[in-house]
Coordinates of C-alpha atoms and ligand atoms in Angstrom, one line a residue:
M1 CA 34.0 -28.9 6.0
S2 CA 33.0 -25.3 6.8
V3 CA 29.4 -24.7 8.4
T4 CA 28.3 -21.1 7.7
T5 CA 25.9 -19.9 10.5
P6 CA 22.7 -18.4 9.0
S7 CA 22.4 -14.8 8.9
W8 CA 19.7 -13.7 11.6
W9 CA 17.0 -12.6 8.8
Q10 CA 17.2 -16.5 6.9
T11 CA 15.6 -17.7 10.2
A12 CA 13.9 -14.9 12.1
V13 CA 10.5 -14.8 13.1
V14 CA 9.1 -11.0 12.6
Y15 CA 6.2 -9.6 14.7
Q16 CA 4.5 -7.1 12.4
V17 CA 3.6 -3.9 14.7
Y18 CA 0.3 -2.3 13.2
I19 CA 1.3 0.7 15.3
R20 CA -2.2 2.8 15.1
S21 CA -3.9 -0.4 16.9
F22 CA -0.8 -1.6 18.9
A23 CA -0.8 0.0 22.3
D24 CA -1.3 3.7 23.0
G25 CA 0.6 5.6 25.6
N26 CA -1.0 8.9 25.7
G27 CA -4.7 7.7 25.8
D28 CA -5.8 9.5 22.8
G29 CA -7.0 6.2 21.4
I30 CA -4.8 5.7 18.8
G31 CA -1.6 3.2 19.3
D32 CA 1.8 5.5 19.5
V33 CA 5.6 5.2 19.8
A34 CA 5.3 5.6 23.8
G35 CA 2.9 2.3 23.6
M36 CA 5.0 0.7 21.9
R37 CA 8.0 1.1 24.1
A38 CA 6.1 0.0 27.1
R39 CA 5.3 -3.2 25.1
L40 CA 8.6 -4.1 23.7
P41 CA 9.2 -6.6 27.2
Y42 CA 6.1 -8.2 26.0
L43 CA 7.6 -8.9 22.3
S44 CA 10.9 -10.0 23.7
Q45 CA 9.2 -12.4 26.1
L46 CA 6.9 -13.7 23.1
G47 CA 10.4 -14.9 21.7
V48 CA 10.3 -13.0 18.5
D49 CA 13.6 -11.8 16.6
A50 CA 12.4 -8.4 15.1
I51 CA 9.7 -6.1 14.4
W52 CA 8.5 -4.5 11.5
I53 CA 6.5 -1.4 12.0
N54 CA 3.8 -0.3 9.8
P55 CA 4.3 3.3 8.4
W56 CA 4.8 6.0 11.0
Y57 CA 5.5 8.8 9.2
P58 CA 3.7 12.3 9.2
S59 CA 0.4 11.3 7.2
P60 CA -2.8 12.9 6.8
M61 CA -4.0 9.2 7.1
A62 CA -5.9 8.9 3.9
D63 CA -4.9 5.1 4.0
A64 CA -4.0 4.9 7.4
G65 CA -0.3 6.0 6.7
Y66 CA 0.4 4.6 3.8
D67 CA 0.0 8.1 2.4
V68 CA 3.5 9.5 3.7
A69 CA 3.7 13.5 3.9
D70 CA 7.6 13.4 5.2
Y71 CA 9.7 10.3 5.2
R72 CA 12.2 11.9 7.6
D73 CA 10.0 12.5 10.5
I74 CA 7.1 10.6 12.7
E75 CA 3.3 11.3 12.5
P76 CA 2.8 13.7 15.6
S77 CA 0.0 11.5 16.8
Y78 CA 2.3 8.7 17.2
G79 CA 5.1 10.7 18.7
T80 CA 8.7 11.9 17.9
L81 CA 11.9 11.4 16.0
D82 CA 13.3 11.2 19.8
E83 CA 11.0 8.7 21.0
A84 CA 11.4 6.4 17.7
Q85 CA 15.1 6.5 18.3
A86 CA 14.6 5.5 21.6
L87 CA 12.7 2.7 20.6
I88 CA 14.8 1.6 18.6
A89 CA 17.7 1.8 21.0
E90 CA 15.4 -0.2 23.3
A91 CA 14.5 -2.9 21.1
H92 CA 18.1 -3.4 20.3
A93 CA 18.9 -3.7 24.1
L94 CA 16.3 -6.6 24.4
G95 CA 17.7 -8.4 21.2
L96 CA 14.9 -7.3 18.6
R97 CA 15.6 -5.7 15.5
V98 CA 13.6 -3.3 14.0
L99 CA 12.4 -3.2 10.3
L100 CA 10.2 0.0 9.1
D101 CA 7.7 0.2 6.0
I102 CA 9.2 2.2 3.3
V103 CA 6.6 3.4 0.7
P104 CA 8.2 4.1 -2.4
N105 CA 5.3 3.9 -5.0
H106 CA 3.2 6.9 -4.0
T107 CA 3.7 10.0 -1.6
S108 CA 0.7 11.5 0.4
D109 CA -0.7 14.7 -1.7
E110 CA 0.4 16.3 1.1
H111 CA 4.2 15.8 0.7
A112 CA 6.0 18.8 -0.2
W113 CA 6.6 17.2 -3.6
F114 CA 3.2 17.1 -4.4
R115 CA 2.0 20.3 -3.5
A116 CA 4.7 22.1 -5.4
A117 CA 3.4 19.8 -8.3
L118 CA 0.2 21.2 -8.1
A119 CA 1.1 24.4 -7.6
G120 CA 2.6 24.0 -11.0
E121 CA 6.3 24.8 -9.7
P122 CA 8.8 24.2 -12.7
G123 CA 10.0 20.7 -12.6
T124 CA 8.2 19.4 -10.3
R125 CA 5.3 17.4 -12.4
Q126 CA 7.9 15.1 -13.7
R127 CA 8.3 13.2 -10.3
Y128 CA 4.5 12.4 -10.7
H129 CA 2.4 11.0 -13.6
F130 CA 0.4 13.7 -14.5
R131 CA -1.0 13.4 -18.0
T132 CA -3.5 15.0 -20.3
G133 CA -6.7 13.1 -20.5
R134 CA -8.8 11.6 -23.4
G135 CA -11.8 13.1 -24.9
V136 CA -12.6 16.2 -26.4
D137 CA -11.3 18.4 -23.3
G138 CA -9.2 15.9 -21.8
E139 CA -12.4 15.1 -19.8
L140 CA -11.6 11.0 -19.7
P141 CA -8.9 9.6 -17.9
P142 CA -5.6 9.0 -19.7
N143 CA -6.0 5.4 -19.7
N144 CA -8.4 2.6 -18.7
W145 CA -6.2 1.4 -15.1
Q146 CA -8.5 1.4 -12.1
S147 CA -7.4 1.8 -8.6
V148 CA -6.8 -1.1 -6.4
F149 CA -9.2 0.5 -4.0
G150 CA -11.9 0.9 -6.6
G151 CA -12.6 3.6 -9.2
P152 CA -10.5 5.2 -11.7
A153 CA -6.9 5.2 -11.1
W154 CA -6.9 8.9 -12.0
T155 CA -7.7 12.1 -10.9
R156 CA -8.2 15.4 -12.7
I157 CA -6.8 18.7 -11.0
G158 CA -9.3 21.3 -11.9
D159 CA -12.1 21.5 -14.7
A160 CA -11.0 23.8 -17.1
P161 CA -10.3 22.2 -20.7
G162 CA -6.9 20.8 -20.8
S163 CA -6.4 20.1 -17.3
P164 CA -4.3 17.3 -16.4
W165 CA -5.1 14.4 -14.6
Y166 CA -2.4 12.7 -11.8
L167 CA -2.2 8.5 -11.7
H168 CA -2.8 6.8 -8.1
L169 CA -3.1 3.0 -7.9
F170 CA -4.8 3.5 -4.7
A171 CA -6.4 6.2 -2.7
P172 CA -6.2 10.2 -4.7
G173 CA -4.6 11.0 -1.7
Q174 CA -1.9 8.8 -3.0
P175 CA -0.2 9.9 -6.1
D176 CA 2.2 7.3 -7.9
L177 CA 6.0 8.6 -8.1
N178 CA 7.4 8.5 -11.4
W179 CA 10.5 5.9 -10.7
D180 CA 11.9 7.0 -14.7
N181 CA 13.0 10.5 -12.6
D182 CA 16.4 10.5 -11.3
E183 CA 15.5 12.6 -8.3
V184 CA 13.1 10.5 -7.3
R185 CA 15.4 7.4 -7.3
S186 CA 18.2 9.5 -5.5
E187 CA 15.7 10.7 -2.8
F188 CA 14.9 7.3 -1.8
E189 CA 18.1 6.3 -1.5
D190 CA 18.8 9.1 1.0
I191 CA 15.5 8.3 2.8
L192 CA 17.0 4.8 3.3
A193 CA 20.4 6.0 4.6
F194 CA 18.8 8.4 6.8
W195 CA 17.2 5.5 9.1
F196 CA 19.9 3.5 8.5
D197 CA 22.3 5.8 10.0
R198 CA 19.8 5.7 13.0
G199 CA 19.9 2.2 13.2
V200 CA 17.1 0.5 11.6
D201 CA 17.8 -2.9 10.7
G202 CA 15.7 -3.0 7.5
F203 CA 12.8 -2.5 5.4
R204 CA 9.3 -3.9 4.6
I205 CA 9.0 -2.3 0.9
D206 CA 5.2 -1.2 0.3
V207 CA 3.8 -2.5 -3.5
A208 CA 7.5 -3.4 -4.4
H209 CA 6.2 -4.5 -7.7
G210 CA 4.1 -1.2 -8.4
L211 CA 7.0 1.5 -8.6
V212 CA 7.7 1.3 -12.6
K213 CA 5.0 1.3 -15.2
E214 CA 5.2 0.3 -18.5
A215 CA 6.5 3.1 -20.7
G216 CA 3.8 5.4 -22.2
L217 CA 1.4 4.1 -19.8
P218 CA -0.5 1.8 -22.0
D219 CA -4.6 0.7 -21.2
E220 CA -4.5 -2.5 -19.6
E221 CA -6.0 -5.4 -22.2
D222 CA -8.7 -6.6 -19.8
V223 CA -10.6 -4.5 -17.5
L224 CA -10.9 -6.9 -14.5
D225 CA -12.5 -5.9 -11.1
T226 CA -10.4 -4.0 -8.6
A227 CA -9.2 -6.8 -6.0
Q228 CA -8.0 -8.8 -9.1
T229 CA -5.9 -6.1 -10.4
L230 CA -3.7 -5.9 -7.4
V231 CA -3.4 -9.8 -6.1
E232 CA -4.7 -11.9 -9.0
H233 CA -1.5 -13.1 -9.9
R234 CA -1.6 -11.5 -13.5
E235 CA 0.8 -11.3 -16.2
G236 CA 1.4 -8.7 -18.1
H237 CA -0.2 -5.6 -16.6
P238 CA 1.3 -2.5 -17.7
A239 CA 1.2 -1.0 -13.9
W240 CA 2.6 -3.9 -12.1
D241 CA 6.1 -6.1 -11.8
Q242 CA 8.1 -4.6 -14.5
D243 CA 11.5 -5.8 -15.4
G244 CA 12.7 -2.2 -14.7
V245 CA 11.9 -2.2 -11.3
H246 CA 14.9 -4.4 -10.4
E247 CA 17.4 -1.6 -11.0
V248 CA 15.6 0.5 -8.4
Y249 CA 16.5 -2.6 -6.0
R250 CA 19.9 -3.1 -6.9
G251 CA 20.5 0.4 -6.0
W252 CA 18.9 -0.2 -3.0
R253 CA 21.0 -2.9 -2.4
A254 CA 24.4 -0.8 -2.5
V255 CA 23.3 1.4 0.0
A256 CA 22.3 -1.5 2.6
Q257 CA 25.6 -2.8 1.8
R258 CA 27.3 0.2 3.2
Y259 CA 26.2 -0.7 6.7
S260 CA 27.5 -2.9 9.3
P261 CA 25.6 -5.0 10.9
E262 CA 23.7 -6.0 7.4
R263 CA 20.7 -4.1 6.7
I264 CA 18.2 -5.9 4.9
F265 CA 14.9 -5.6 2.7
I266 CA 11.6 -7.5 2.6
A267 CA 9.4 -7.3 -0.5
E268 CA 5.6 -6.8 -0.6
A269 CA 5.3 -7.9 -4.3
W270 CA 1.8 -9.7 -5.3
V271 CA 3.2 -11.2 -8.5
P272 CA 1.8 -14.2 -11.1
S273 CA 4.2 -16.9 -9.6
N274 CA 7.3 -17.6 -7.0
E275 CA 9.0 -17.7 -10.4
R276 CA 8.4 -14.0 -10.7
L277 CA 8.8 -13.6 -7.1
A278 CA 12.6 -14.7 -7.0
R279 CA 13.8 -12.3 -9.7
Y280 CA 13.3 -9.6 -6.6
L281 CA 15.6 -12.1 -4.7
R282 CA 18.5 -12.2 -6.7
P283 CA 21.9 -11.6 -4.6
D284 CA 22.2 -8.2 -5.7
E285 CA 18.5 -7.2 -5.1
L286 CA 16.2 -8.1 -1.8
H287 CA 16.8 -10.2 0.9
T288 CA 13.5 -11.7 1.3
A289 CA 9.5 -11.4 0.1
F290 CA 6.4 -12.3 1.5
Q291 CA 5.2 -15.6 -0.3
F292 CA 1.3 -14.9 0.0
D293 CA 0.3 -18.0 -1.7
F294 CA 0.3 -19.2 2.4
L295 CA -2.3 -16.7 3.3
R296 CA -4.4 -17.6 0.1
A297 CA -4.5 -21.3 1.1
P298 CA -7.5 -22.9 2.4
W299 CA -7.5 -25.4 5.3
R300 CA -6.8 -28.4 2.9
A301 CA -3.4 -30.2 3.2
E302 CA -3.0 -31.3 -0.5
L303 CA -3.0 -27.2 -0.9
L304 CA -0.9 -26.3 2.1
R305 CA 1.8 -29.0 0.7
A306 CA 1.8 -27.8 -3.0
V307 CA 2.2 -24.1 -1.7
V308 CA 4.9 -25.0 0.6
D309 CA 6.7 -26.7 -1.9
D310 CA 6.8 -24.3 -4.8
A311 CA 7.5 -21.4 -2.3
I312 CA 10.7 -23.3 -1.0
A313 CA 11.4 -24.1 -4.6
G314 CA 10.9 -20.5 -5.8
A315 CA 13.2 -19.2 -3.1
A316 CA 15.5 -21.8 -3.7
T317 CA 16.6 -21.0 -7.3
V318 CA 18.1 -17.8 -5.8
G319 CA 19.3 -18.8 -2.6
A320 CA 16.9 -16.9 -0.5
P321 CA 15.1 -18.2 2.3
P322 CA 11.4 -18.7 2.1
T323 CA 8.9 -16.3 3.9
W324 CA 5.8 -17.5 5.6
V325 CA 3.0 -15.2 6.4
L326 CA -0.6 -16.4 7.7
S327 CA -2.1 -12.7 7.6
N328 CA -1.4 -8.9 7.8
H329 CA -3.2 -5.8 8.3
D330 CA -4.9 -6.1 4.6
V331 CA -6.6 -9.5 5.1
T332 CA -9.0 -11.3 6.7
R333 CA -7.5 -12.6 10.3
T334 CA -6.7 -16.3 10.1
V335 CA -9.0 -17.2 12.6
T336 CA -12.2 -16.5 10.4
R337 CA -10.7 -17.2 7.1
F338 CA -10.6 -20.7 8.5
S339 CA -14.0 -20.3 10.4
R340 CA -16.2 -21.1 7.3
S341 CA -16.3 -23.9 4.7
Q342 CA -13.1 -24.4 2.9
P343 CA -12.7 -23.6 -1.0
T344 CA -11.1 -26.2 -2.8
H345 CA -8.2 -23.9 -4.7
L346 CA -6.4 -21.1 -3.7
V347 CA -8.3 -17.8 -2.7
G348 CA -7.7 -14.7 -5.2
T349 CA -7.4 -12.5 -2.5
D350 CA -9.7 -10.8 0.1
W351 CA -8.9 -7.7 -0.3
E352 CA -12.5 -7.9 -1.8
R353 CA -14.2 -9.0 1.2
G354 CA -16.1 -12.0 1.4
R355 CA -14.2 -14.4 -1.2
W356 CA -13.9 -17.1 2.1
G357 CA -17.9 -17.0 1.9
D358 CA -20.8 -15.6 3.8
E359 CA -21.8 -18.8 6.1
D360 CA -21.9 -17.8 9.8
P361 CA -18.5 -18.2 11.0
D362 CA -17.4 -21.0 13.4
H363 CA -14.7 -19.1 15.7
I364 CA -14.1 -22.3 17.5
L365 CA -13.2 -24.2 14.7
G366 CA -11.5 -21.3 13.0
R367 CA -9.3 -20.9 16.3
K368 CA -8.4 -24.7 16.3
R369 CA -7.2 -24.5 12.7
A370 CA -5.1 -21.1 13.2
R371 CA -3.3 -22.8 16.4
A372 CA -2.4 -25.6 13.9
A373 CA -1.2 -23.2 11.1
A374 CA 1.2 -21.7 13.3
L375 CA 2.7 -24.6 14.3
L376 CA 2.8 -25.6 10.3
Q377 CA 4.5 -21.9 10.1
L378 CA 6.9 -22.0 12.9
A379 CA 8.1 -25.4 11.7
L380 CA 9.1 -25.0 8.1
P381 CA 12.5 -23.5 7.0
G382 CA 12.9 -19.9 6.3
T383 CA 11.6 -16.6 8.0
A384 CA 8.2 -16.3 9.6
Y385 CA 6.0 -13.4 10.1
V386 CA 3.0 -12.9 12.9
Y387 CA 0.9 -9.9 12.5
Q388 CA -0.3 -8.4 16.0
G389 CA -3.1 -10.6 17.7
E390 CA -2.2 -13.6 15.7
E391 CA -0.6 -15.0 18.9
L392 CA -4.0 -14.2 20.8
A393 CA -6.0 -15.8 18.0
L394 CA -8.3 -12.9 17.5
E395 CA -10.6 -13.0 14.8
E396 CA -11.8 -10.7 12.1
I397 CA -14.3 -8.1 13.5
E398 CA -16.8 -8.4 10.5
D399 CA -19.8 -6.5 12.0
L400 CA -18.2 -3.1 12.6
P401 CA -20.8 -0.3 12.4
D402 CA -20.7 1.3 8.7
E403 CA -20.1 4.9 10.5
V404 CA -17.0 3.9 11.9
R405 CA -15.2 2.3 9.0
Q406 CA -11.9 4.2 7.9
D407 CA -10.6 2.2 5.2
P408 CA -10.7 4.2 1.8
T409 CA -11.5 0.8 0.5
W410 CA -15.2 1.4 1.9
S411 CA -15.7 4.7 0.3
Q412 CA -13.9 4.2 -3.2
S413 CA -15.7 0.7 -3.7
G414 CA -19.2 2.4 -3.5
F415 CA -19.6 1.1 -0.2
T416 CA -19.6 -2.5 -1.3
D417 CA -16.7 -3.4 -0.1
V418 CA -16.2 -3.3 3.6
G419 CA -12.4 -3.0 3.3
R420 CA -9.6 -4.3 6.0
D421 CA -10.8 -2.0 9.1
G422 CA -12.0 -5.7 10.5
C423 CA -8.3 -6.8 11.1
R424 CA -6.8 -3.8 12.6
I425 CA -8.8 -3.0 16.1
P426 CA -7.0 -2.2 18.6
L427 CA -5.7 -4.9 20.7
P428 CA -6.7 -6.1 24.2
W429 CA -4.1 -6.4 26.8
N430 CA -5.9 -6.7 29.8
A431 CA -9.5 -8.4 30.9
T432 CA -11.1 -5.3 32.7
S433 CA -13.1 -3.2 30.7
A434 CA -12.7 -1.3 27.6
P435 CA -10.1 -0.4 26.3
Y436 CA -8.9 -3.4 27.8
G437 CA -5.2 -2.0 28.4
F438 CA -5.2 -0.5 24.7
A439 CA -5.0 2.9 26.6
P440 CA -4.0 4.1 29.8
D441 CA -8.0 5.3 30.9
D442 CA -10.5 3.2 31.2
G443 CA -13.6 4.1 29.2
A444 CA -11.0 6.1 26.6
A445 CA -12.2 5.7 23.3
T446 CA -10.2 3.7 20.6
W447 CA -9.8 5.0 16.9
L448 CA -12.3 1.6 16.0
P449 CA -14.1 0.3 18.6
Q450 CA -13.5 -3.1 20.2
P451 CA -15.8 -5.7 21.1
A452 CA -16.3 -6.5 24.5
H453 CA -15.5 -10.2 24.2
W454 CA -12.0 -9.8 23.5
A455 CA -11.6 -9.4 27.3
E456 CA -11.2 -13.2 27.5
H457 CA -8.8 -13.3 24.5
S458 CA -6.7 -10.4 26.3
V459 CA -2.8 -11.0 26.9
E460 CA -3.8 -10.7 30.9
A461 CA -6.1 -13.5 30.3
Q462 CA -4.1 -15.5 27.8
D463 CA -1.1 -15.0 30.1
R464 CA -2.6 -17.0 33.0
D465 CA -4.3 -20.0 31.1
P466 CA -1.4 -22.7 30.1
D467 CA -3.3 -23.6 27.1
S468 CA -3.8 -20.3 25.6
T469 CA -2.6 -19.3 21.9
L470 CA -0.5 -16.9 23.5
N471 CA 1.1 -19.7 25.5
L472 CA 1.3 -21.9 22.5
Y473 CA 3.1 -19.2 20.5
R474 CA 5.7 -18.7 23.3
S475 CA 6.4 -22.5 23.6
A476 CA 6.5 -22.5 19.9
L477 CA 9.1 -19.7 19.2
R478 CA 11.0 -21.1 22.0
L479 CA 11.3 -24.3 20.5
R480 CA 11.8 -23.4 17.2
H481 CA 15.6 -22.5 17.9
S482 CA 16.6 -25.8 19.3
L483 CA 14.2 -27.9 17.1
W484 CA 13.9 -26.2 13.6
R485 CA 15.8 -23.5 13.1
D486 CA 18.9 -25.0 11.5
A487 CA 17.1 -28.2 10.8
G488 CA 17.3 -28.5 6.9
D489 CA 14.9 -29.6 3.8
V490 CA 11.3 -30.5 4.1
K491 CA 10.9 -34.1 3.3
W492 CA 7.0 -35.0 3.1
L493 CA 5.7 -38.2 4.7
D494 CA 3.3 -40.3 3.1
V495 CA 0.8 -40.5 6.0
G496 CA -2.6 -39.8 4.1
P497 CA -4.1 -37.5 1.9
E498 CA -5.1 -35.1 4.4
V499 CA -2.3 -34.6 7.0
A500 CA 0.4 -32.3 6.1
A501 CA 3.4 -34.3 7.7
F502 CA 6.8 -33.6 7.2
E503 CA 10.6 -34.1 8.8
R504 CA 13.5 -31.6 9.1
G505 CA 16.8 -33.2 10.7
G506 CA 15.0 -35.8 12.5
V507 CA 12.0 -33.7 14.0
Q508 CA 8.1 -34.0 12.5
C509 CA 5.5 -31.8 12.4
W510 CA 2.1 -33.2 11.6
V511 CA -1.1 -31.4 10.5
N512 CA -4.6 -32.9 10.1
T513 CA -6.9 -31.0 8.1
G514 CA -9.4 -34.1 7.6
E515 CA -12.2 -35.3 9.8
T516 CA -10.7 -38.4 11.7
D517 CA -8.2 -38.9 14.3
V518 CA -4.8 -39.7 12.9
R519 CA -2.8 -42.1 14.6
L520 CA 1.1 -40.9 15.5
P521 CA 4.3 -42.9 15.2
E522 CA 4.4 -45.1 18.3
V523 CA 8.1 -44.2 19.1
A524 CA 7.7 -40.3 19.0
T525 CA 7.6 -37.8 21.9
V526 CA 5.1 -34.6 21.4
A527 CA 7.2 -32.0 21.8
L528 CA 4.1 -29.4 21.4
S529 CA 0.7 -29.6 20.0
S530 CA -2.0 -27.4 19.0
V531 CA -4.6 -29.1 21.0
R532 CA -3.9 -30.4 24.8
A533 CA -4.5 -34.0 25.0
V534 CA -2.9 -35.4 22.1
D535 CA -1.5 -38.9 22.9
R536 CA -1.3 -41.3 20.2
L537 CA -4.2 -39.9 18.2
L538 CA -3.8 -36.3 16.4
P539 CA -7.2 -34.8 16.1
P540 CA -8.6 -33.3 13.5
D541 CA -7.8 -29.5 13.0
A542 CA -4.5 -30.2 15.0
A543 CA -1.1 -30.3 14.5
A544 CA 2.1 -31.5 16.8
W545 CA 5.8 -31.1 16.8
L546 CA 7.3 -34.8 17.4
T547 CA 10.8 -35.8 18.4
F548 CA 12.3 -39.3 18.5
A549 CA 14.9 -40.6 20.9
E550 CA 16.4 -42.8 18.1
P551 CA 16.9 -41.4 14.7
T552 CA 14.1 -42.0 12.4
E553 CA 16.0 -42.9 9.4
Ligands
NOJ601 C1 0.0 -2.7 1.0 C2 -0.3 -2.1 2.4 O1 -0.2 -2.8 3.0 C3 -1.7 -1.7 2.5 O2 -2.2 -1.6 3.5 C4 -1.8 -0.3 1.5 O3 -3.2 0.2 1.6 C5 -1.5 -0.1 0.0 N1 -0.1 -0.8 -0.1 C6 -1.2 1.1 -0.3 O4 0.0 1.5 0.1
CA602 CA1 -1.9 7.9 21.6

């Protein structure tokens, strides 16, 4: 019998570096490549296998770098291409793979292509979606599509009768590319090769389900609110999840295949089901895709079980590993999501804030649950993503002053949706004074303000506390290799409706989402738990990993 060792990306734990908020090397209050380089040893000691860096390309920052002006360079306030190459080499030397974030649905309005299009240079508008408007003089948008950030998905260039409009599913500074145009296709294959040539191991694909639009850009039938437009898992919307997008990824896979060691893709695709998602994961397309149901699931065992089963089954139909994500830079931080009463169904999304309720958050409770959720996530088969600060159990900062908010969601929603700044606060590295080691000098202002109480949640404070969440993650990541990595299928244990407990390869993971203690098997050894004193009883809002001297079957 031949045993195939899984490729690294099939079991990897990937740490998401939100570069603006990770570490600032030069003291301007904005994270950068130098800061990241200095902190690579921290990531390697944490025990992750790879990093995914949010967009680091030159950008006017209409959407925190998801508006790219040049795909082959580095944003000057983050550093230089030489520094980026040094980072890639240093990460590799530490055994960390490097994934970048490619943004193919749209460019910045300051990208050379869009400037040329605005200037009316021949042959350049076909690269985007320019259309004449409706109404007598074309004064109404060409169709009824809404921007994900709020308001119409169209902006008109000029007021003269007949002036065209351009499509932007996100901010006006993010014009959508026209993927029916061959130049667009070849340009992106070339950009992938540019970074693969520089040693990059793969890409997270931004809005992977958005590139190709239904021919003719027809009206959408039911206009829903903006948040639902992106993630409400709707079938048949003419802007999303069109069959034609798969041809694009077949081309990308062919580019990746030219390289050794293997280069990989991870899709950000908010699609109606794991069945639809699996289509992106066919063997000649992408390697992995975030399964976002996990971050939409409330703290309820029956829903967690259902989400896990559905994700595993969906990925298995195409032989892909499931991919677990508890949070990212677009959604409420896990601690806060679990700090309030939990709904009885999967939450649509919280791109529109407040969906998790407006009760006062109980962060102590939220932290317990977030720690337990981490043990669940890291025990499952497949790959897992950890968003920076999750390993510190940071909470969402929900009371930012309005005047510091930067997310375009805030203004485009007419100041009704506070957006995503609260999960993007610069990390606290030490326990002294602001900016808590984020920047080299004490007193330096950061691009979003940090709360003073984060000193106690800083890396330094948690490093010396054996019970800290940081040390829990370190232990979990270390143990994951020996206990879970090659452990096989999930077999649920029938131990009560409010417990999500399963076995994989003779090791068990128990998660108690109920309100009473749960008795653990007598013969088990607690290899790791999210609370300190687990003896035979697992308290509410806790998880444990169990090993057995004798096989359990
Ligand atoms: C998804 C990204 O994660 C988000 O931050 C961004 O605003 C949109 N795509 C648009 O690029
Ligand atoms: Ca900086």
